[in-house]
Tab-separated table of C-alpha atoms and ligand atoms in Angstrom:
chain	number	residue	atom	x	y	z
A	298	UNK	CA	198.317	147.578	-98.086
A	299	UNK	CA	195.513	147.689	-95.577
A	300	UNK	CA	192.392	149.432	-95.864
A	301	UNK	CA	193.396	151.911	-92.865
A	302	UNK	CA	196.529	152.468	-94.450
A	303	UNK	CA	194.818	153.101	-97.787
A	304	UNK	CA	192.198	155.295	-96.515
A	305	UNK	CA	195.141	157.352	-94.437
A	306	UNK	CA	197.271	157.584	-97.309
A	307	UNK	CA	195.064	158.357	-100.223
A	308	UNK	CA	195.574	162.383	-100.834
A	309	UNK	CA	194.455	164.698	-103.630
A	310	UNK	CA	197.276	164.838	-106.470
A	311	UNK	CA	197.557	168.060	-108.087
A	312	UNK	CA	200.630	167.140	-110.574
A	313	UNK	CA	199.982	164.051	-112.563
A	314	UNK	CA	202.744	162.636	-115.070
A	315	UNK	CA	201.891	162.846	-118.822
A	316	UNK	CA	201.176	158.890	-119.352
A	317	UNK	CA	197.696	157.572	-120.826
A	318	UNK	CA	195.390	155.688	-118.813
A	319	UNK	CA	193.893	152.631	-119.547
A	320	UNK	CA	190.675	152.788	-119.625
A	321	UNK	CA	189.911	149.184	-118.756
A	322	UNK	CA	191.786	149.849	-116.107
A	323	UNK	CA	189.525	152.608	-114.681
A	324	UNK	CA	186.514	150.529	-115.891
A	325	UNK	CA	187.334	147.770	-113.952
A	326	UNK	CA	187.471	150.112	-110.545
A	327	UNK	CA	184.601	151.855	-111.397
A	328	UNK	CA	182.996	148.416	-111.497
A	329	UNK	CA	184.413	147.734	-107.867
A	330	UNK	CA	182.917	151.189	-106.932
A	331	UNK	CA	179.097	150.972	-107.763
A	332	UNK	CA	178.949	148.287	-104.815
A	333	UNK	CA	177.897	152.167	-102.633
A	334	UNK	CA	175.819	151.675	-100.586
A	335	UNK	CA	172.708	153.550	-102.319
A	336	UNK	CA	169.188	154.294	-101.047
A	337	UNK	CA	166.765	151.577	-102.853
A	338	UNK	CA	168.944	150.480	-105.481
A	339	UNK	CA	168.603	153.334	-107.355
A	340	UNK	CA	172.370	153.478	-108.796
A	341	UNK	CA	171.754	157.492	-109.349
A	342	UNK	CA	174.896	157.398	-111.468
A	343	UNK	CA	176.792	157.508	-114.767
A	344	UNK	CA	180.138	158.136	-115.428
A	345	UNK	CA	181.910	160.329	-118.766
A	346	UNK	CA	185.624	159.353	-119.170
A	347	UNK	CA	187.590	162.341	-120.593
A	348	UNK	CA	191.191	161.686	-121.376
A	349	UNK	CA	193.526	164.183	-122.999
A	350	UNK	CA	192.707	163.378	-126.386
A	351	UNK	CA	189.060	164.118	-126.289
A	352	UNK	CA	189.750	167.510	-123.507
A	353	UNK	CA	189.908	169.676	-126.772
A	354	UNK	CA	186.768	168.767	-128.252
A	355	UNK	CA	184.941	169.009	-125.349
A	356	UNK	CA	186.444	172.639	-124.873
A	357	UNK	CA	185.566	173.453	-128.595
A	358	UNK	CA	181.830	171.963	-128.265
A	359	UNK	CA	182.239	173.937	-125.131
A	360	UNK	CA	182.776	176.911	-126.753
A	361	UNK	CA	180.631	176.000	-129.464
A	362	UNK	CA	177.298	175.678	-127.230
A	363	UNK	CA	178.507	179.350	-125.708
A	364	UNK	CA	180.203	181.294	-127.934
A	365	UNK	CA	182.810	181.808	-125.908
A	366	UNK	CA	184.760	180.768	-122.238
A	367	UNK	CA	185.543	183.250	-119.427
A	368	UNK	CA	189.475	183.049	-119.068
A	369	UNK	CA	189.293	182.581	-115.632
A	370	UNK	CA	187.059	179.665	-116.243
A	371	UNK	CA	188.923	178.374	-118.881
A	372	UNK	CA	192.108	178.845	-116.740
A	373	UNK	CA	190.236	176.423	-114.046
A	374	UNK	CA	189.218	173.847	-117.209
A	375	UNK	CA	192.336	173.608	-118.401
A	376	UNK	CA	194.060	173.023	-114.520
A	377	UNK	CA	191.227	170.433	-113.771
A	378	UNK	CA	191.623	168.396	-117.075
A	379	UNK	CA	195.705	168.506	-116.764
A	380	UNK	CA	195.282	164.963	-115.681
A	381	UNK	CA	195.607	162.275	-117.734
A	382	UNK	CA	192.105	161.293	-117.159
A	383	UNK	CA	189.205	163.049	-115.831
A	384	UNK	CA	185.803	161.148	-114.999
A	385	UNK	CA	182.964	162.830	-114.756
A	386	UNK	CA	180.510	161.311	-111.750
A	387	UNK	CA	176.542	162.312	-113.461
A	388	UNK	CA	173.842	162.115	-111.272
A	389	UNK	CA	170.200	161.908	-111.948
A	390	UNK	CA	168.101	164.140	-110.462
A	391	UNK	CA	165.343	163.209	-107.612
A	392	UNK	CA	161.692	164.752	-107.466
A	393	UNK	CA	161.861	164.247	-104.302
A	394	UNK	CA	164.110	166.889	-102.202
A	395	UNK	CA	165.450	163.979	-99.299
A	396	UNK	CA	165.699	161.232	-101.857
A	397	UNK	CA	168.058	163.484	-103.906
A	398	UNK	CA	170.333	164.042	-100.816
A	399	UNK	CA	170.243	160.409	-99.715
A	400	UNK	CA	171.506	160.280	-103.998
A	401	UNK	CA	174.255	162.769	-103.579
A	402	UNK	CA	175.570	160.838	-100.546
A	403	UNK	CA	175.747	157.253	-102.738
A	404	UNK	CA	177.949	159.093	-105.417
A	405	UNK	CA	179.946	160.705	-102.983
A	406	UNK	CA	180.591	157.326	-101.118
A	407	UNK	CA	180.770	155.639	-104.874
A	408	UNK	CA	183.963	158.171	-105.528
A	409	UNK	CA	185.312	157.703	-102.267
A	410	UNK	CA	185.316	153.548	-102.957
A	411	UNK	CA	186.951	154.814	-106.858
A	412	UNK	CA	189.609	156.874	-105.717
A	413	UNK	CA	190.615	154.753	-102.797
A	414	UNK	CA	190.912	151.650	-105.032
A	415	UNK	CA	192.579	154.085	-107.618
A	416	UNK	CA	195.059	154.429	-104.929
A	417	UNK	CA	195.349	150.969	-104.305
A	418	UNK	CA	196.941	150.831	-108.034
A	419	UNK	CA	199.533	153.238	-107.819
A	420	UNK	CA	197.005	156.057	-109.320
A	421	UNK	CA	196.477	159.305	-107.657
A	422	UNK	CA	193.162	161.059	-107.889
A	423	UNK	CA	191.549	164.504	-106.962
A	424	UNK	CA	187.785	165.420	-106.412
A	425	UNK	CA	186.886	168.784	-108.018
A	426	UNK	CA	183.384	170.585	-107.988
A	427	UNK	CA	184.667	173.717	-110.246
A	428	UNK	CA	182.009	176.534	-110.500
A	429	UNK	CA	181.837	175.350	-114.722
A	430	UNK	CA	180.347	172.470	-113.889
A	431	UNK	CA	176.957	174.121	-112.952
A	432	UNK	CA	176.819	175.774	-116.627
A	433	UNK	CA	174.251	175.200	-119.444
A	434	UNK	CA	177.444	174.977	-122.266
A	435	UNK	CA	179.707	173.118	-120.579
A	436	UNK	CA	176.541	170.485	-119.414
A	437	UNK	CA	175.268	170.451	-122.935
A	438	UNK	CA	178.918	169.892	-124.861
A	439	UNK	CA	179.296	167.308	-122.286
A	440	UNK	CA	175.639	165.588	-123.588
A	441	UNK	CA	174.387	165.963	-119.531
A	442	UNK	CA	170.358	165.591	-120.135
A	443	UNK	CA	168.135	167.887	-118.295
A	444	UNK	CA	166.634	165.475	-115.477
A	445	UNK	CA	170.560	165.076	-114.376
A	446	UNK	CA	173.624	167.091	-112.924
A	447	UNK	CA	177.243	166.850	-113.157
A	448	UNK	CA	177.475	165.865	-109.464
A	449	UNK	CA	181.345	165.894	-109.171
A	450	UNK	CA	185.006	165.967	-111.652
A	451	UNK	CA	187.651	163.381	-110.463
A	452	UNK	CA	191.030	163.726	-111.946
A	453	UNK	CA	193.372	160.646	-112.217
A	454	UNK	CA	196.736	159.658	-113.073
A	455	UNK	CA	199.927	158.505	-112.368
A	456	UNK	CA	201.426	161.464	-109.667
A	457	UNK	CA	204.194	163.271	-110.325
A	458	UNK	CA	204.377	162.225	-106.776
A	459	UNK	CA	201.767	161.688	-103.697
A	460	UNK	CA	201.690	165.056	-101.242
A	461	UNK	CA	202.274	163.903	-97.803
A	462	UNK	CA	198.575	163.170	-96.019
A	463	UNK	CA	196.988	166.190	-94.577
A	464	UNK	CA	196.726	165.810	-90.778
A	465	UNK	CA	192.780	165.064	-89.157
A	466	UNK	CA	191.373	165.975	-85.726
A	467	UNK	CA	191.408	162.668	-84.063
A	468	UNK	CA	188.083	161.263	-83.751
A	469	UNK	CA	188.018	161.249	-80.443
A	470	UNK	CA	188.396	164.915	-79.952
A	471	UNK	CA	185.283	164.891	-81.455
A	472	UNK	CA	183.370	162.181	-79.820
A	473	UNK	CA	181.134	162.653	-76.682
A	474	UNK	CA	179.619	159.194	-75.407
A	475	UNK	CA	176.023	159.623	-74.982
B	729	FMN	C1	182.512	167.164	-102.261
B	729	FMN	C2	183.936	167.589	-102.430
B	729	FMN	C3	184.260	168.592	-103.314
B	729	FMN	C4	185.577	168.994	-103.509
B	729	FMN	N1	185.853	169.987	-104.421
B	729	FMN	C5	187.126	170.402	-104.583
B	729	FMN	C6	187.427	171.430	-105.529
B	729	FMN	O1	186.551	171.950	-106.224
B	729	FMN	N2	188.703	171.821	-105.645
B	729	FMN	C7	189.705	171.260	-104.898
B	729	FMN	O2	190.858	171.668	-105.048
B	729	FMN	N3	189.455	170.257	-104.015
B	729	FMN	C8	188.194	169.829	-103.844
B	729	FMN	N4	187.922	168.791	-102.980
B	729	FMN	C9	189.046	168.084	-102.326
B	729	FMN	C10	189.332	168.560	-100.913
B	729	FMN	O3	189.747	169.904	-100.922
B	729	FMN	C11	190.396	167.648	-100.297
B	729	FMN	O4	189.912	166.327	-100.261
B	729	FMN	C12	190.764	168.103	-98.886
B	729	FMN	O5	191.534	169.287	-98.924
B	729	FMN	C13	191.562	167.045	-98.121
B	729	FMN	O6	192.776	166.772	-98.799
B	729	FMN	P1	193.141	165.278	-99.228
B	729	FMN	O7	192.155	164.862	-100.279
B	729	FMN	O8	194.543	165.379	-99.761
B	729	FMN	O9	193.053	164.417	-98.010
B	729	FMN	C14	186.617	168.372	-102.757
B	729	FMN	C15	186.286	167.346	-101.864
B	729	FMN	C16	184.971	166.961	-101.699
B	729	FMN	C17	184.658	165.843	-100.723
């Protein structure tokens, strides 16, 4: 497949079918993906690989660190880590407020580069930025240290099957020549 094609057909899978992933596999595009572009080499990233054996403890350290999960939160943990495989993109934080948005903007072109080569393979992907996430428990079971942030959740796994691609506003619609 071409890139184009690639980039036009990758979509966010929802249903994923109930068959491991190898993690090689996913090491080996992750590997592909850190080639970002990223503001002075600082590689502002590091990566947690969550599959469904380990989803349980996490949700028990979880609930260890807390006490206790909101339903409706646990409702949105346990619909975000249906997938076979979820990776967790970490990002460490910046001192300095433009250097951390320059940061934000290599991971997110980092999981753009992972799910697009995901894609490539046959695997379907999904970014998620659930509320949980943001929460002192769920960063702690998860070992995040305090000078970083869970920046994003991607979920990955063989689809159940790939949604059609959501239409775009051609570029040009939005393009004035200066
Ligand atoms: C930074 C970012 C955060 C996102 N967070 C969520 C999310 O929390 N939940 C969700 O369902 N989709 C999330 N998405 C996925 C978008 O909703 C999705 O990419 C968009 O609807 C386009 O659909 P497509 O990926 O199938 O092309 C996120 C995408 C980005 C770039």
């Amino acid at each position: 497949m071409k890139l184009n094609e690639i980039i036009k057909n990758r979509v966010s899978v929802k249903k994923y079918l109930n068959e491991k992933i190898d993690t090689s596999m996913i090491l080996e595009l992750l590997d592909d993906a850190v080639y970002a572009p990223n503001h002075k080499m600082r590689e502002p990233w590091r990566f947690i690989l969550i599959d469904q054996e380990r989803k349980n403890v996490l949700k028990q350290a979880w609930i260890n660190q807390s006490g206790t999960i909101e339903p409706q939160v646990e409702k949105k943990f346990d619909n975000v880590f249906s997938a076979p495989m979820v990776i967790t993109f970490v990002m460490k934080l910046n001192q300095n407020y433009n250097d951390e948005i320059e940061d934000l903007q290599a991971v997110a072109a980092l999981i753009q580069n992972f799910m697009l080569l995901a894609y490539e393979r046959g695997l379907g992907t999904a970014w998620k930025t659930p509320g949980f996430i943001e929460l002192d428990g769920f960063k702690e079971a998860l070992g995040i240290q305090t000078d970083e942030i869970i920046a994003d959740l991607v979920m990955v796994g063989k689809p159940e099957k790939f949604p059609e691609p959501k239409p775009r506003i051609p570029a040009k619609d939005k393009v004035s020549i200066y």
